[in-house]
Short mmCIF file of C-alpha atoms in Angstrom, two decimals:
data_model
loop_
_atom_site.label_atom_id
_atom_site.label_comp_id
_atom_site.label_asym_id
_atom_site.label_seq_id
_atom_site.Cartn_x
_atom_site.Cartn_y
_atom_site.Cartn_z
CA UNK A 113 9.49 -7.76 6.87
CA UNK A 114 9.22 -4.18 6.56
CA UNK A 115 12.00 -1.76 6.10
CA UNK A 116 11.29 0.88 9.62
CA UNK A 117 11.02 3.98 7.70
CA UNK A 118 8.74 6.02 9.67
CA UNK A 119 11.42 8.25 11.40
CA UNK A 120 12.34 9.63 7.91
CA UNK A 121 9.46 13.05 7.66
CA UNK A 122 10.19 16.03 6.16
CA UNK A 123 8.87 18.82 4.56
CA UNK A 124 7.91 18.43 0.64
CA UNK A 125 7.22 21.84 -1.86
CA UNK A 126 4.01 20.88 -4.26
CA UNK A 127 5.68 21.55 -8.15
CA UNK A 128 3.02 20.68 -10.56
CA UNK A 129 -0.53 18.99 -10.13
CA UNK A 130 -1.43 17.35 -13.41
CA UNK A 131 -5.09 15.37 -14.28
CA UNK A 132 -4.13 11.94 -15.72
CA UNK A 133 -7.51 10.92 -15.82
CA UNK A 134 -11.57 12.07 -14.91
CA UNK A 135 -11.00 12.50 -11.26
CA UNK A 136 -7.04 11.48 -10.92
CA UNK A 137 -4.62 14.26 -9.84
CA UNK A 138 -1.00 13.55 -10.04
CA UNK A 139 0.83 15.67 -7.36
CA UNK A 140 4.84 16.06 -7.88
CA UNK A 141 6.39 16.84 -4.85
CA UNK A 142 10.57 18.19 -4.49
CA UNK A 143 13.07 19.13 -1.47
CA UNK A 144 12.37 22.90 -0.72
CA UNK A 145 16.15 23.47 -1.28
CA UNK A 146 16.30 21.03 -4.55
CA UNK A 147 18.02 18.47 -2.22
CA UNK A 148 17.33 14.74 -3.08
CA UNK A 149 14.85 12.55 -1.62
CA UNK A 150 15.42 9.45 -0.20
CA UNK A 151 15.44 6.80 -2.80
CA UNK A 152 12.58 4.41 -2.98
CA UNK A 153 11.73 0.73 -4.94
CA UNK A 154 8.33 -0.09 -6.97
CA UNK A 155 5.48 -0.59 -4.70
CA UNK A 156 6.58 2.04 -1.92
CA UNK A 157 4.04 4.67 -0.72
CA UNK A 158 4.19 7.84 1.68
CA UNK A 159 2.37 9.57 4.10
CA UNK A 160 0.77 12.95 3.32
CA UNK A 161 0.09 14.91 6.33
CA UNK A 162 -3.24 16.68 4.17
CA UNK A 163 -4.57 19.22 6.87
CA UNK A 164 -4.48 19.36 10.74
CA UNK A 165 -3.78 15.69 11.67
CA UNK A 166 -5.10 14.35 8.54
CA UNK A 167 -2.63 11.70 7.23
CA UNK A 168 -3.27 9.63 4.18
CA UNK A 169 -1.16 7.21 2.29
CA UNK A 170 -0.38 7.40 -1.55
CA UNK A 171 1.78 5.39 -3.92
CA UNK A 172 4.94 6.38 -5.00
CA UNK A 173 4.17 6.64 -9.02
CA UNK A 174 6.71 7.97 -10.74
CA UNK A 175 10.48 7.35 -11.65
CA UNK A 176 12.49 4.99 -8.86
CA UNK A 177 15.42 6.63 -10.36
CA UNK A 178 14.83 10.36 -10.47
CA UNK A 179 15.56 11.28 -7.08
CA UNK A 180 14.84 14.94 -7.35
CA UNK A 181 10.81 13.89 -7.47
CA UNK A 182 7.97 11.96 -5.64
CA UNK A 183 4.90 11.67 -7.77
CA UNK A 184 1.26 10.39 -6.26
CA UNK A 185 -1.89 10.35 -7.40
CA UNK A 186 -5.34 10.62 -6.11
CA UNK A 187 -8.46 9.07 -7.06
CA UNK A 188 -11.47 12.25 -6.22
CA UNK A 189 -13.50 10.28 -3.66
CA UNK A 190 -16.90 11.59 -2.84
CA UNK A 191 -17.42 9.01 0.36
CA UNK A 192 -13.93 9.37 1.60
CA UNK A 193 -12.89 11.35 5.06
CA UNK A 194 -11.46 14.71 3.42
CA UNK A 195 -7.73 13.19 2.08
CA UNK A 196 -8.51 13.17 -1.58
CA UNK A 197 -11.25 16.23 -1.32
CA UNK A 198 -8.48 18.16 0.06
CA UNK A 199 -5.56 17.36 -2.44
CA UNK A 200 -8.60 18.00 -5.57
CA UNK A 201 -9.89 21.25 -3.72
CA UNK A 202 -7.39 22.85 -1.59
CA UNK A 203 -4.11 21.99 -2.52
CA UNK A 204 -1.89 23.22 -5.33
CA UNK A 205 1.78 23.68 -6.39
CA UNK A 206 3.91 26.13 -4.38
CA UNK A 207 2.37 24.41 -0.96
CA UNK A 208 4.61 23.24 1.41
CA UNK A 209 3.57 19.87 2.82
CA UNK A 210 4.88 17.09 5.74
CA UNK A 211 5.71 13.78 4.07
CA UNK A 212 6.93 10.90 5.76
CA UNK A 213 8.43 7.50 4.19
CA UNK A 214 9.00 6.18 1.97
CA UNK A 215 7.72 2.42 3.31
CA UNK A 216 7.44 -0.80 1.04
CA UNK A 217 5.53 -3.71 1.89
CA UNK A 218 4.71 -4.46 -1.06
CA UNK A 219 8.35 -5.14 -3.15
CA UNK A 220 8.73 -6.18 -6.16
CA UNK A 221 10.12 -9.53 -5.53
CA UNK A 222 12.72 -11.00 -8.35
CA UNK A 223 10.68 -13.50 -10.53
CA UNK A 224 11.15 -14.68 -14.39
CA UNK A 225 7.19 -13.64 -15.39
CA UNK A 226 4.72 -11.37 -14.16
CA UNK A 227 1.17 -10.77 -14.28
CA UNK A 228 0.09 -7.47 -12.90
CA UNK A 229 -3.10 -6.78 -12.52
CA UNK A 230 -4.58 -3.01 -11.57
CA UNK A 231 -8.15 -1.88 -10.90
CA UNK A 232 -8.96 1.53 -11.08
CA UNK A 233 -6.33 4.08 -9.10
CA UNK A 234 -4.59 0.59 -8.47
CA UNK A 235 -2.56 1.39 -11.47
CA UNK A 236 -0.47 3.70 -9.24
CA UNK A 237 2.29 1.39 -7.81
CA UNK A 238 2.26 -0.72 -10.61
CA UNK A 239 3.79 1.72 -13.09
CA UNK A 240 6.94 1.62 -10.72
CA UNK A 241 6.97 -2.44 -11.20
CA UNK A 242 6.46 -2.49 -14.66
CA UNK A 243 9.74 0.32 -15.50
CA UNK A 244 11.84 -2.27 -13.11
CA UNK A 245 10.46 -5.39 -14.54
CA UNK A 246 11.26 -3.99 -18.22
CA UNK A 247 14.61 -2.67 -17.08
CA UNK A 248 15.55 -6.08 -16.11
CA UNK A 249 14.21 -8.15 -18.92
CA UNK A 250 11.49 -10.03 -17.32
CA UNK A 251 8.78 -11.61 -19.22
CA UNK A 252 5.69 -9.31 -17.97
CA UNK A 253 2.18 -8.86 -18.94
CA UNK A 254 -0.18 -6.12 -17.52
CA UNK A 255 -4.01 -6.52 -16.88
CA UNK A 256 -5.70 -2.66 -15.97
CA UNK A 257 -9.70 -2.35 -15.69
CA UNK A 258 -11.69 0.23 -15.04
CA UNK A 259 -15.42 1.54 -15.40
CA UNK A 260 -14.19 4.11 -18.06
CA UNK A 261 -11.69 4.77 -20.40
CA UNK A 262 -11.39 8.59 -19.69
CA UNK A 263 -11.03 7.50 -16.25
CA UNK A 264 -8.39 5.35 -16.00
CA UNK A 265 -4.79 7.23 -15.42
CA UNK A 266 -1.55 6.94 -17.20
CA UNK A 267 -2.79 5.62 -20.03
CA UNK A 268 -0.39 7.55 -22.08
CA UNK A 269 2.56 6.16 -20.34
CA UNK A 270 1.77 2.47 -20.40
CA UNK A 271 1.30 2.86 -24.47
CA UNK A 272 4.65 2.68 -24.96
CA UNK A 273 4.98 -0.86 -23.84
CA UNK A 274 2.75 -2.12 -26.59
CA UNK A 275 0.87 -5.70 -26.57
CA UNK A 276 1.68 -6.35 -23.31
CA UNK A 277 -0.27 -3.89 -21.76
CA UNK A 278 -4.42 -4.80 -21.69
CA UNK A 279 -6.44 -1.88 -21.50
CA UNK A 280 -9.89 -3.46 -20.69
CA UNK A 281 -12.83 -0.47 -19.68
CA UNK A 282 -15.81 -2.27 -18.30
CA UNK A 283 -18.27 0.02 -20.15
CA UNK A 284 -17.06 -1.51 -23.60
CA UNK A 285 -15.85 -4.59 -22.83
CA UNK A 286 -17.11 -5.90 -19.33
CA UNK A 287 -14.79 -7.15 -16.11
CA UNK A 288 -11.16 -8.65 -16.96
CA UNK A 289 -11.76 -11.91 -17.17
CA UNK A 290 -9.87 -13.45 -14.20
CA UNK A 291 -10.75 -17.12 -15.16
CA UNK A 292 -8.46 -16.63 -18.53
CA UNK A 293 -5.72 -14.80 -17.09
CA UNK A 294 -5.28 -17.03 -14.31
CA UNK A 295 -6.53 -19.98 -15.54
CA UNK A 296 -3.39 -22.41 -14.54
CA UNK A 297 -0.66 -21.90 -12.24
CA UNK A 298 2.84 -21.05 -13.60
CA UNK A 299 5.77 -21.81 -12.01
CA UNK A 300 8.68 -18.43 -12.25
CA UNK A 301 5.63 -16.48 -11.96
CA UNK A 302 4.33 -13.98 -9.44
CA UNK A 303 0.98 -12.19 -9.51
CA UNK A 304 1.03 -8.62 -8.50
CA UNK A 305 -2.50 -7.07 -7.95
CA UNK A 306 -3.60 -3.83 -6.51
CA UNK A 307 -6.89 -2.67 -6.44
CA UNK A 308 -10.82 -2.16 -4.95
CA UNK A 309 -11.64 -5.63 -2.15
CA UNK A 310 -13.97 -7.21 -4.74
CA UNK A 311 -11.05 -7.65 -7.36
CA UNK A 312 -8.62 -8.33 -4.52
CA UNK A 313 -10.97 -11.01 -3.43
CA UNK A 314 -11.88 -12.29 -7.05
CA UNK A 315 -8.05 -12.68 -8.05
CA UNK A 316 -7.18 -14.45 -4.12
CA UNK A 317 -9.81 -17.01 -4.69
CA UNK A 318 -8.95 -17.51 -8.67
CA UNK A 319 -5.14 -18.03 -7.12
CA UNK A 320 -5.68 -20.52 -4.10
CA UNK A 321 -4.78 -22.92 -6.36
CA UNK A 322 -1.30 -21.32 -7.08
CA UNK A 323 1.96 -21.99 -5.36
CA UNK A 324 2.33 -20.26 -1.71
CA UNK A 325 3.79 -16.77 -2.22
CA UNK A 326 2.15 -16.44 -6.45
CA UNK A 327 -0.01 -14.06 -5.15
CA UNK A 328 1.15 -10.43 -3.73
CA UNK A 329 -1.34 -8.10 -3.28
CA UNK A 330 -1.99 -4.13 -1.73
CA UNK A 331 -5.15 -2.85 0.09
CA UNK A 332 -6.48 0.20 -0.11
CA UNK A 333 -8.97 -0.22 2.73
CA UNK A 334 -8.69 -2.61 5.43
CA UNK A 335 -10.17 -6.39 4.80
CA UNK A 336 -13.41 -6.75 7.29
CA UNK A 337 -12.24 -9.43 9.80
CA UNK A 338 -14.61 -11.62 12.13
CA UNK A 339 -14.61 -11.40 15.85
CA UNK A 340 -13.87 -14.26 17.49
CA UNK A 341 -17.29 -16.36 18.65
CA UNK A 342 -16.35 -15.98 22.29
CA UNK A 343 -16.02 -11.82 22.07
CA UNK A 344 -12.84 -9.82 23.09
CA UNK A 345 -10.67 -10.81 25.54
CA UNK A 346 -8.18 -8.65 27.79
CA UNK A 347 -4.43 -9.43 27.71
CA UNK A 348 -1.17 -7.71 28.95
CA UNK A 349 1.63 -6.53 26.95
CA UNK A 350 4.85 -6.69 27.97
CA UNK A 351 7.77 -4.14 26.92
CA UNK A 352 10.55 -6.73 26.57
CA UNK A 353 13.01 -3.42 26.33
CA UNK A 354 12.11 -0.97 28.92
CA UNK A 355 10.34 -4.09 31.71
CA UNK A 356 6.98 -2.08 31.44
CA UNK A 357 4.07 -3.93 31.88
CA UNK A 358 0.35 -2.57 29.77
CA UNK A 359 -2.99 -4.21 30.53
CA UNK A 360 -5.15 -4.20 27.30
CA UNK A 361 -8.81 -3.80 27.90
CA UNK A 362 -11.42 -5.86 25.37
CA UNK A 363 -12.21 -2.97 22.47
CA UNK A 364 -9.15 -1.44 23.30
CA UNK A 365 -5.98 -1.04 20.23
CA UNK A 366 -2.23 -2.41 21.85
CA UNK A 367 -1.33 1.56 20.57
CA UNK A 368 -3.74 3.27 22.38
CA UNK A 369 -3.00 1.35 25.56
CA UNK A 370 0.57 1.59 25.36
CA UNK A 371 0.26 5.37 24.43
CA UNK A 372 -2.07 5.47 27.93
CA UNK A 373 0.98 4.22 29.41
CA UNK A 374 3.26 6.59 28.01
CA UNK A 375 4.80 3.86 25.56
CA UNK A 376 4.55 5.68 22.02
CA UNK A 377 4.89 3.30 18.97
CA UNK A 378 4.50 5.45 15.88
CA UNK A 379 0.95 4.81 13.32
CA UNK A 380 -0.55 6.15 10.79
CA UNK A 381 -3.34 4.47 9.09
CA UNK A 382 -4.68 2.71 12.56
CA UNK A 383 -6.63 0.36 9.84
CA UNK A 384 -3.91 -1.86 9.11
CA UNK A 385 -3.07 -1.14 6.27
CA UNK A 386 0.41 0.89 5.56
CA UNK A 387 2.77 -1.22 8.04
CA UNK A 388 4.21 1.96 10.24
CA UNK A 389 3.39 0.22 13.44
CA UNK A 390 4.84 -3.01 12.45
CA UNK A 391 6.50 -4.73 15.67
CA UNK A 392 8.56 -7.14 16.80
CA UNK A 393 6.98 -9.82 18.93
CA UNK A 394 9.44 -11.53 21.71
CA UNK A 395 6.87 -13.91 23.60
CA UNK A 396 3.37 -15.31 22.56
CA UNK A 397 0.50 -15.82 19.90
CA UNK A 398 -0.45 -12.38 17.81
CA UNK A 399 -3.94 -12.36 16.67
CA UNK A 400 -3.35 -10.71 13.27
CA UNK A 401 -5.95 -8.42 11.59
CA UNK A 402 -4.15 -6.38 9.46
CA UNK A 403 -4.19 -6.45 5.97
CA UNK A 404 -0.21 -6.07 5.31
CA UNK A 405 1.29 -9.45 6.48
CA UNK A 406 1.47 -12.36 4.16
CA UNK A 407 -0.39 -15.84 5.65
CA UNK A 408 3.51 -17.66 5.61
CA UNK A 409 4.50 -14.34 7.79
CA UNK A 410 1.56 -14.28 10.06
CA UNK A 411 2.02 -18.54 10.83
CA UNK A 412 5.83 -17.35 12.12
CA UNK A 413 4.33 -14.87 14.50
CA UNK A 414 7.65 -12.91 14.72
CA UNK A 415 5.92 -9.50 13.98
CA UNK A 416 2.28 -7.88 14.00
CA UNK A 417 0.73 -4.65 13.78
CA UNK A 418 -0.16 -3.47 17.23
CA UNK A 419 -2.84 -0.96 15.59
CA UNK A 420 -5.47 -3.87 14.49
CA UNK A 421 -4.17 -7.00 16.08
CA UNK A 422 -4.34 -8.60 19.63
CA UNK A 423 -3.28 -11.57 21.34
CA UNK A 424 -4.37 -14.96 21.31
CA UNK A 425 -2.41 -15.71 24.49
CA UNK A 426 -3.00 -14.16 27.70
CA UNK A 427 0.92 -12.38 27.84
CA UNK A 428 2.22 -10.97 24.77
CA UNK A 429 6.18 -9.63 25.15
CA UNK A 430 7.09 -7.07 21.99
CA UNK A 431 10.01 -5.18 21.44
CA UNK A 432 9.27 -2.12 22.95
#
């Protein structure tokens, strides 16, 4: 589902850090030697290695065919873990920093109408989907809240696209209003959405009624799932590849047991979340609790995340 881009790391050179918005820092990032970067589609992100081991993910924001330039941007988060604080606080152009990517699971898929919607810093890998949608004539329409005006980014970019683009600050003129925009399913049309869980949530239930595969959608956080009513259960993995065999404790990750074995398989966000430890599954039942795979790819049980999800059978065989 996912393309395996997690080998590709190197180091970026920090350009220019511009404010787009009250608390939103773009970041431009080039090759050290003006070399190009690897190229990248709407809805791709990387990994910022931010201090020590501190890795964080960020959308890919800018132009999908400038390939001199990666551009994120970061939302100033007072109750985060020290990503964004660091990038608002510490970090500035002329740093050198390790980036590794770009990964896409969320593509823009080829459809005859859009509706994106954005809340907040979920604006960020929209932009890219919007330029490609234009570019190939689609019929698109963009939905962007926020609590504030001055706080919503890239405002100044998305004028250009005229009527289409619905700028709606809650403070002046409340929440979008999800029943109107999605009041009917459309067939040709896909529903992009990126944003905080409680829109997320909102624009899932407002789409049930859609056709399977409407609805696309990318999480900034993890989505809280429920532990199964009879409590963890141990299982063994099995390294269809290399014949080793891993016992996996209740409360205890597939990665970390493997890695206890000496079995590395390569993470990042350990929430799941960004998709790096996507792998194949030869024999049995995943129990998936990430937040990455669709429902329609989860039912084929051909790949999980081995950071967040389990088994459901007592064997699992991967592809290790």
């Amino acid at each position: 589902m996912i393309e395996n881009t997690h080998e590709r790391q190197f180091e970026l050179l920090v350009k220019q850090m511009t404010w787009e918005a009250d608390g939103v820092l773009s970041v431009s990032l080039v090759h050290p030697d003006g070399k190009s970067l690897p190229e990248w589609q709407p809805g791709a992100h990387i990994d910022l290695t931010l201090k020590g081991s501190l890795v964080r993910q960020y959308s890919l924001c800018g132009d999908p065919t400038d390939e001199s330039l990666y551009r994120v941007a970061v939302l100033r988060e007072q109750a985060a873990l020290g990503g964004s604080e660091y990038v608002h606080e510490a970090l500035r152009p002329g740093h050198r920093i390790h980036v590794a990517g770009p990964r896409n699971n969320f593509a823009l898929i080829a459809a005859e109408r859009y509706v994106f919607i954005a809340g907040g810093i979920g604006i960020t890998p929209i932009l890219g989907m919007i330029r490609l949608a234009e570019s190939a004539g689609a019929d698109w329409v963009l939905w962007y809240g926020g609590r504030r005006r001055q706080s919503m980014a890239f405002l100044d970019e998305l004028e250009s696209y005229g009527d289409r683009v619905n700028v709606v600050p809650e403070d002046q003129y409340g929440r979008l209003d999800l029943a109107a925009i999605l009041d009917a399913p459309q067939d040709g049309t896909l529903i992009y959405c990126c944003g905080p869980e409680p829109l997320l949530a909102a624009v899932e239930e407002r789409t049930a009624s859609w056709p399977e595969g409407s609805l696309q959608v990318e999480r900034f956080k993890a989505r809280a799932v429920e532990a199964p009513a009879e409590g963890e259960q141990g299982f063994t993995v099995e390294c269809h590849r290399s014949g080793r065999s891993v016992d996996v404790a209740a409360g205890c990750s597939i990665v970390d047991a493997l890695a206890s074995a000496g079995v590395r398989v390569p993470t990042s966000c350990r929430d799941g979340i960004c998709g790096t430890c996507e792998t194949k599954v030869v024999e049995g039942v995943p129990d998936h609790r990430d937040s990455v795979l669709s429902a329609s790819e989860k039912a084929k049980g051909t790949c999980m995340m081995v950071c967040v999800s389990r088994s459901r059978t007592p064997r699992l065989v991967l592809d290790l």
